[in-house]
Tab-separated table of C-alpha atoms and ligand atoms in Angstrom:
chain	number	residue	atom	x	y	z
A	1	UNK	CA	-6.725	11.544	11.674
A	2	UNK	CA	-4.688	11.189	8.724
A	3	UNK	CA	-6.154	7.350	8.296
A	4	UNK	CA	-9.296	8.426	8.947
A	5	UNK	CA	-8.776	10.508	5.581
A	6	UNK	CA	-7.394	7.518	4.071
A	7	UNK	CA	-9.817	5.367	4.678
A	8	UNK	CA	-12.853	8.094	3.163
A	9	UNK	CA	-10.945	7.877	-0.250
A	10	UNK	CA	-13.253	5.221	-1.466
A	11	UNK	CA	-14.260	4.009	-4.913
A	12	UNK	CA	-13.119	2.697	-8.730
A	13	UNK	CA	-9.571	3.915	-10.402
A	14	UNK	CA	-9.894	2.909	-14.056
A	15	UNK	CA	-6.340	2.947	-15.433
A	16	UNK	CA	-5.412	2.044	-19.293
A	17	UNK	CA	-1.229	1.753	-19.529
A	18	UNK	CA	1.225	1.076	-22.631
A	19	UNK	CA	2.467	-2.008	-22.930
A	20	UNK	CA	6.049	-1.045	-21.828
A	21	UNK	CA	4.347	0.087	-18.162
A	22	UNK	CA	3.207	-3.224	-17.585
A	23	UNK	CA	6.470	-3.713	-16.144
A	24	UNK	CA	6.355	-1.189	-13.054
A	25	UNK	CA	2.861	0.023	-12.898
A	26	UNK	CA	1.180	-2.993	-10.941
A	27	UNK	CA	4.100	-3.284	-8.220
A	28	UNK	CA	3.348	0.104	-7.640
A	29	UNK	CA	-0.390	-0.653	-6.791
A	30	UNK	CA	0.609	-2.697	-4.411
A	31	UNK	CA	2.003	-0.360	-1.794
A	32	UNK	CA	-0.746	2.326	-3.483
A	33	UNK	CA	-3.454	-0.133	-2.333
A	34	UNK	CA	-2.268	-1.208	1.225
A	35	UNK	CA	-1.969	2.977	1.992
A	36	UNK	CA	-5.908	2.864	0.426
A	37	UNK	CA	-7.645	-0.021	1.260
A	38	UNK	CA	-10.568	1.624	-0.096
A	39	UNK	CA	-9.911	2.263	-3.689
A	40	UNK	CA	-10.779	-0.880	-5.832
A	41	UNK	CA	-8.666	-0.799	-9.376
A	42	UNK	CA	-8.941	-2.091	-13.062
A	43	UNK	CA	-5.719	-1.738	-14.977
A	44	UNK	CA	-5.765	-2.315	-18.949
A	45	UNK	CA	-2.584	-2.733	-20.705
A	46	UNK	CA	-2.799	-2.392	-24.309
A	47	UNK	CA	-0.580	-0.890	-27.183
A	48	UNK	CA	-0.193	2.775	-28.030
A	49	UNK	CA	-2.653	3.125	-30.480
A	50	UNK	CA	-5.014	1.270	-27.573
A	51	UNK	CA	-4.724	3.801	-25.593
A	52	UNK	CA	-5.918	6.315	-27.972
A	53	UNK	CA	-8.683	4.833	-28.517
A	54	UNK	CA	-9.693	4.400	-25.456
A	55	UNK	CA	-8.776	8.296	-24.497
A	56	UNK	CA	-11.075	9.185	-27.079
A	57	UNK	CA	-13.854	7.148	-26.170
A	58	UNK	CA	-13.138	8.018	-22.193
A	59	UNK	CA	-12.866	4.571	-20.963
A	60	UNK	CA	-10.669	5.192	-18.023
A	61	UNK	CA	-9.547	8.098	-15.385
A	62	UNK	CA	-5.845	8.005	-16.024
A	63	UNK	CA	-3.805	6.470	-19.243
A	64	UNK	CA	0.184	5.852	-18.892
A	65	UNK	CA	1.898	6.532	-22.373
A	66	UNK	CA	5.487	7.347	-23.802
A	67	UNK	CA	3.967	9.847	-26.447
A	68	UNK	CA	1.576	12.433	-26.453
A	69	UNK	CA	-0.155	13.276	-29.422
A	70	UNK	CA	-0.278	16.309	-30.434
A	71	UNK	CA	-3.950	16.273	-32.310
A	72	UNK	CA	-5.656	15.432	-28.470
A	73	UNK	CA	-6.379	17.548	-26.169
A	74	UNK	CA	-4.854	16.398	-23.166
A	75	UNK	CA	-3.480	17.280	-20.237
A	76	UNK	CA	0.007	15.233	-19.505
A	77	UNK	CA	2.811	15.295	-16.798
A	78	UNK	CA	6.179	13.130	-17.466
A	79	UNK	CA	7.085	10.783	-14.415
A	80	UNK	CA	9.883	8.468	-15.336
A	81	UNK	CA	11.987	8.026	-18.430
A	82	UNK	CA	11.448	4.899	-20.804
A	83	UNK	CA	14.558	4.026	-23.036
A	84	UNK	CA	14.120	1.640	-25.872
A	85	UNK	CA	17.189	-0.512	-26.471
A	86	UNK	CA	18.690	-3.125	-28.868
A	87	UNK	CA	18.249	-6.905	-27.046
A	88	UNK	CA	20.300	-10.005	-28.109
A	89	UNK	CA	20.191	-12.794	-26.985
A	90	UNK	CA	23.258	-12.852	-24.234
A	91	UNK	CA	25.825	-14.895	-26.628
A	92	UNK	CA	25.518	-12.757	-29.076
A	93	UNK	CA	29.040	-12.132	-31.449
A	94	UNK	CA	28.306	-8.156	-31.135
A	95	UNK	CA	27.985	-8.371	-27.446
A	96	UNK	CA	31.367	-7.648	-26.379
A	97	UNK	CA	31.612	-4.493	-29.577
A	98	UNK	CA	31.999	-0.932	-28.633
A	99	UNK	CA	29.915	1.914	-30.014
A	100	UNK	CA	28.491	-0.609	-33.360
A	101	UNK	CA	27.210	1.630	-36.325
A	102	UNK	CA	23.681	0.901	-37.064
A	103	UNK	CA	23.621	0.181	-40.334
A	104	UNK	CA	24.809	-3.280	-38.530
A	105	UNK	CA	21.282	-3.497	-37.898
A	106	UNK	CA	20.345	-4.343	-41.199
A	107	UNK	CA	22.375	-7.997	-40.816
A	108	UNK	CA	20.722	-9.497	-37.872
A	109	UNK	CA	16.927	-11.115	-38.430
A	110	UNK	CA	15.077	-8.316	-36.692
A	111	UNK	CA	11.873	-8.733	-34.371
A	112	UNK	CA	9.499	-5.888	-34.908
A	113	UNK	CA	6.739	-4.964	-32.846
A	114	UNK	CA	2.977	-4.859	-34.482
A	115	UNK	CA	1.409	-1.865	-36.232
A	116	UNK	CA	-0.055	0.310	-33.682
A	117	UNK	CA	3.176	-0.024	-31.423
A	118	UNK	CA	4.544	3.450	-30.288
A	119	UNK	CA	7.602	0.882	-29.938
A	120	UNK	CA	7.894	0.263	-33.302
A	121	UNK	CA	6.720	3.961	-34.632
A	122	UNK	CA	10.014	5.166	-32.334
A	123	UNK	CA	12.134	2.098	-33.711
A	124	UNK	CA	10.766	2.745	-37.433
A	125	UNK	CA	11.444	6.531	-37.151
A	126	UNK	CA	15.136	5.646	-36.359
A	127	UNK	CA	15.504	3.811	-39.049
A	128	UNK	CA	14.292	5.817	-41.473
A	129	UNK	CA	16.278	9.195	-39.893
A	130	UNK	CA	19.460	6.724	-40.814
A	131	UNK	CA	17.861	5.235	-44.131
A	132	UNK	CA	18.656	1.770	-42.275
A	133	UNK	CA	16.348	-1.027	-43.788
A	134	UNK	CA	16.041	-4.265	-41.311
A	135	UNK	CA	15.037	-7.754	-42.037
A	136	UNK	CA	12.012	-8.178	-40.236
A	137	UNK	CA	11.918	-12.009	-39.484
A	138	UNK	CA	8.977	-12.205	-37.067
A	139	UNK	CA	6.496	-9.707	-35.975
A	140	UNK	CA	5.333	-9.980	-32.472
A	141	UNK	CA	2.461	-8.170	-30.738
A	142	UNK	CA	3.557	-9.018	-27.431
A	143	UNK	CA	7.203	-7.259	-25.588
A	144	UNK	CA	7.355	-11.001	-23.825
A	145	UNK	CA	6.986	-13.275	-26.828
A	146	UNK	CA	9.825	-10.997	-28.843
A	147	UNK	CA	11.936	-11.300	-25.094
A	148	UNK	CA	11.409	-15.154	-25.558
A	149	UNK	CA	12.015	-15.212	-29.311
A	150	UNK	CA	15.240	-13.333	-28.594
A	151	UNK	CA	16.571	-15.514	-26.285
A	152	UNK	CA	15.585	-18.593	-28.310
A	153	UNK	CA	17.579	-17.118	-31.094
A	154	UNK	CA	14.924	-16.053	-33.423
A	155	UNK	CA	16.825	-12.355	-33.892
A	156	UNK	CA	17.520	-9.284	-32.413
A	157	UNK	CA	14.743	-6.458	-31.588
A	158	UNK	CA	14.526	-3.053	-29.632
A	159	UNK	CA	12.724	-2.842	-26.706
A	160	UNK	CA	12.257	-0.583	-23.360
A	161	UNK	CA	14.772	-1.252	-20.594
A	162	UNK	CA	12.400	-1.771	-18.589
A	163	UNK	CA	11.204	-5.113	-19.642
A	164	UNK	CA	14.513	-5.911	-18.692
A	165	UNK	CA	13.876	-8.442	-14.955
A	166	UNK	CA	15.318	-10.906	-13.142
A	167	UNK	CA	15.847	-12.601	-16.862
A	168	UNK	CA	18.420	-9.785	-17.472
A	169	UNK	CA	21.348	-12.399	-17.595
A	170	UNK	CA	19.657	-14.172	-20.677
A	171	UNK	CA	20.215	-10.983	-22.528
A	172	UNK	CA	22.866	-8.353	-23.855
A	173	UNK	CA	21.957	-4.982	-24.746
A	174	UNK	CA	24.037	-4.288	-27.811
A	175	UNK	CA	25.748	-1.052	-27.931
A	176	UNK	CA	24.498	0.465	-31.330
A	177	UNK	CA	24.858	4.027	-32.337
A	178	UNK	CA	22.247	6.346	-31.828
A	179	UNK	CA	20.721	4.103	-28.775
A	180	UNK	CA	18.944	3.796	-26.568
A	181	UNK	CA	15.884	5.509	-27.754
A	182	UNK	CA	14.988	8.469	-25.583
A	183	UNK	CA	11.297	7.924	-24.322
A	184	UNK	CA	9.440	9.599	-21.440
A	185	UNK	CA	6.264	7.864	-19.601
A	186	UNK	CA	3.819	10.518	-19.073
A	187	UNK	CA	0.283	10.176	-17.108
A	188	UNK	CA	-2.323	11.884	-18.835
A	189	UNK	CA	-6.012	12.401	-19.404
A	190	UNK	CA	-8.307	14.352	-21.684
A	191	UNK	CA	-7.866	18.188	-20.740
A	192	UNK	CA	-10.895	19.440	-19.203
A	193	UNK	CA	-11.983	16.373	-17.595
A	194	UNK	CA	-12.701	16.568	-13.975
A	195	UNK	CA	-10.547	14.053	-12.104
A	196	UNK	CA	-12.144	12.016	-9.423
A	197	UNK	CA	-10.696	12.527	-5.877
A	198	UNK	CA	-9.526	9.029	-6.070
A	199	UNK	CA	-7.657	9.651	-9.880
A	200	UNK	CA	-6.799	12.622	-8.034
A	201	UNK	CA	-4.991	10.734	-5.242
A	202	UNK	CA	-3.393	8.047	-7.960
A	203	UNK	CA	-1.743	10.825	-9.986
A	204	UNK	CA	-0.145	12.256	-6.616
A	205	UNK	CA	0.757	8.837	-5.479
A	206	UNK	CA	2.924	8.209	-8.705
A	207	UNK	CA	4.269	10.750	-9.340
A	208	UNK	CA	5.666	10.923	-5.566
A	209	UNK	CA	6.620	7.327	-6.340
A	210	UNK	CA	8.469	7.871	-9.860
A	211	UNK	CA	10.447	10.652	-7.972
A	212	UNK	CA	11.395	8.093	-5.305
A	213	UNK	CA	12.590	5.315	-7.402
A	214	UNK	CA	14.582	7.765	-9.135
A	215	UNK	CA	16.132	8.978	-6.109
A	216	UNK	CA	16.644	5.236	-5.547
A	217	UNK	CA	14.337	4.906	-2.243
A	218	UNK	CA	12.638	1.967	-3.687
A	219	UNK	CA	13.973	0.788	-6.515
A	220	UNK	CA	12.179	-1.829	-8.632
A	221	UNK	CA	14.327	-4.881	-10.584
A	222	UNK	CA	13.796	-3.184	-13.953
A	223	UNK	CA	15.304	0.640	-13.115
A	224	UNK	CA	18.668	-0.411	-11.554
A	225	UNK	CA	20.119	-1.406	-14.266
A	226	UNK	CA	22.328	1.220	-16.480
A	227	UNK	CA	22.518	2.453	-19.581
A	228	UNK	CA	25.142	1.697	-21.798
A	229	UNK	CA	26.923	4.790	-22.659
A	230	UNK	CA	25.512	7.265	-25.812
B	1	PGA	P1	3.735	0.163	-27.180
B	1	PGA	O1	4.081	1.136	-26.034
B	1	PGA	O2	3.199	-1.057	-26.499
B	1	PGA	O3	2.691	0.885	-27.989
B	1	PGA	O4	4.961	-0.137	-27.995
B	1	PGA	C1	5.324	1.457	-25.635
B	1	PGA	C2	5.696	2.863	-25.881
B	1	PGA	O5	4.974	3.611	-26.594
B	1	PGA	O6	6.739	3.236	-25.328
């Protein structure tokens, strides 16, 4: 009976997801569309500020984002945390420090993250708190092409753990004061719009999965990893 349910769930999930949920978002369609066979997706990943605009404009049932804002109406529910964190390249000389102040930052070629990044807003806000000015060698739009600038020893750069694979051993996550970056994915939509039985069914479905990986039941590549200490 239950498949029989299953199986009625039928029709188009329209999903628009930061950048940084690129990362865990699709492997978790997979499972999500072998339970409903019936449910036919299109995901968009784009940066922060993408997202907005696409909330306003209502292109999509559900949008994954680490930062609601507060001048949208919205309705928003926090499934999994997001930390941003310094990546070297894994030879790095301040690899092996302990507990680095982070005005260090300000002596490494840095590798920022374009305008419109909630990345960089969250790295830039940081900075500013600690009036720490970086050297900002190379802006990237893309959390890959700063990964392979790192590790080709273009500079350092802060990014979310969970961009973090099976390329982890390429890397070092430097232990600099006032890291990692406390950020929370939330799943929201525009309050007062009526969610689709099949958005409906999505929304349960990850946030039943989120709680899951966090209790370690499945755990993808990018969340077993731990934190260096605060
Ligand atoms: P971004 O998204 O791609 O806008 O940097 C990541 C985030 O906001 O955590």
């Amino acid at each position: 009976k239950v498949a029989n349910l299953k199986g009625l769930k039928q029709g188009q999930l329209r999903l628009a997801v930061i950048t940084t949920a690129k990362y865990i978002i699709p492997r978790l369609l997979g499972p999500f569309c072998q339970l409903y066979p019936g449910i036919d997706i299109s995901l968009k990943v784009t940066n922060h500020e993408g997202i907005l605009d696409r909330m306003i404009a209502n292109m999509d049932d559900l949008y994954i984002m680490s930062q609601v804002p507060d001048r949208l109406d919205i309705n928003y529910e926090p499934f999994l945390e997001n930390p941003l964190v310094v990546f070297a390249p894994a030879n790095h000389p301040l690899a092996q420090e302990k507990n680095i102040p982070i005005e260090r930052l300000a002596d490494e070629p840095f590798i920022m993250r374009e305008p419109g990044s909630g990345t960089r807003r969250a790295v830039q806000n940081l900075l500013e708190e600690h009036d720490v000015k970086v050297k900002v060698k190379l802006e990237l739009g893309s959390n890959e092409a700063i990964k392979q600038a790192i590790a080709g020893g273009l500079g350092i750069s802060v990014l979310s753990r969970h961009t973090l694979l099976t390329d982890a051993h390429e890397f070092s996550i430097l232990d600099i004061q006032h890291f990692p970056i406390k950020r929370t994915w939330y799943i929201a939509h525009p309050a007062g719009k009526h969610l689709s039985i099949v958005a409906r069914t999505y929304y349960d479905y990850l946030l039943d999965a989120a709680k899951k990986i966090v209790e370690n039941e499945i755990a993808p590549l990018s969340i077993k990893i731990d934190l260096p200490p605060e």
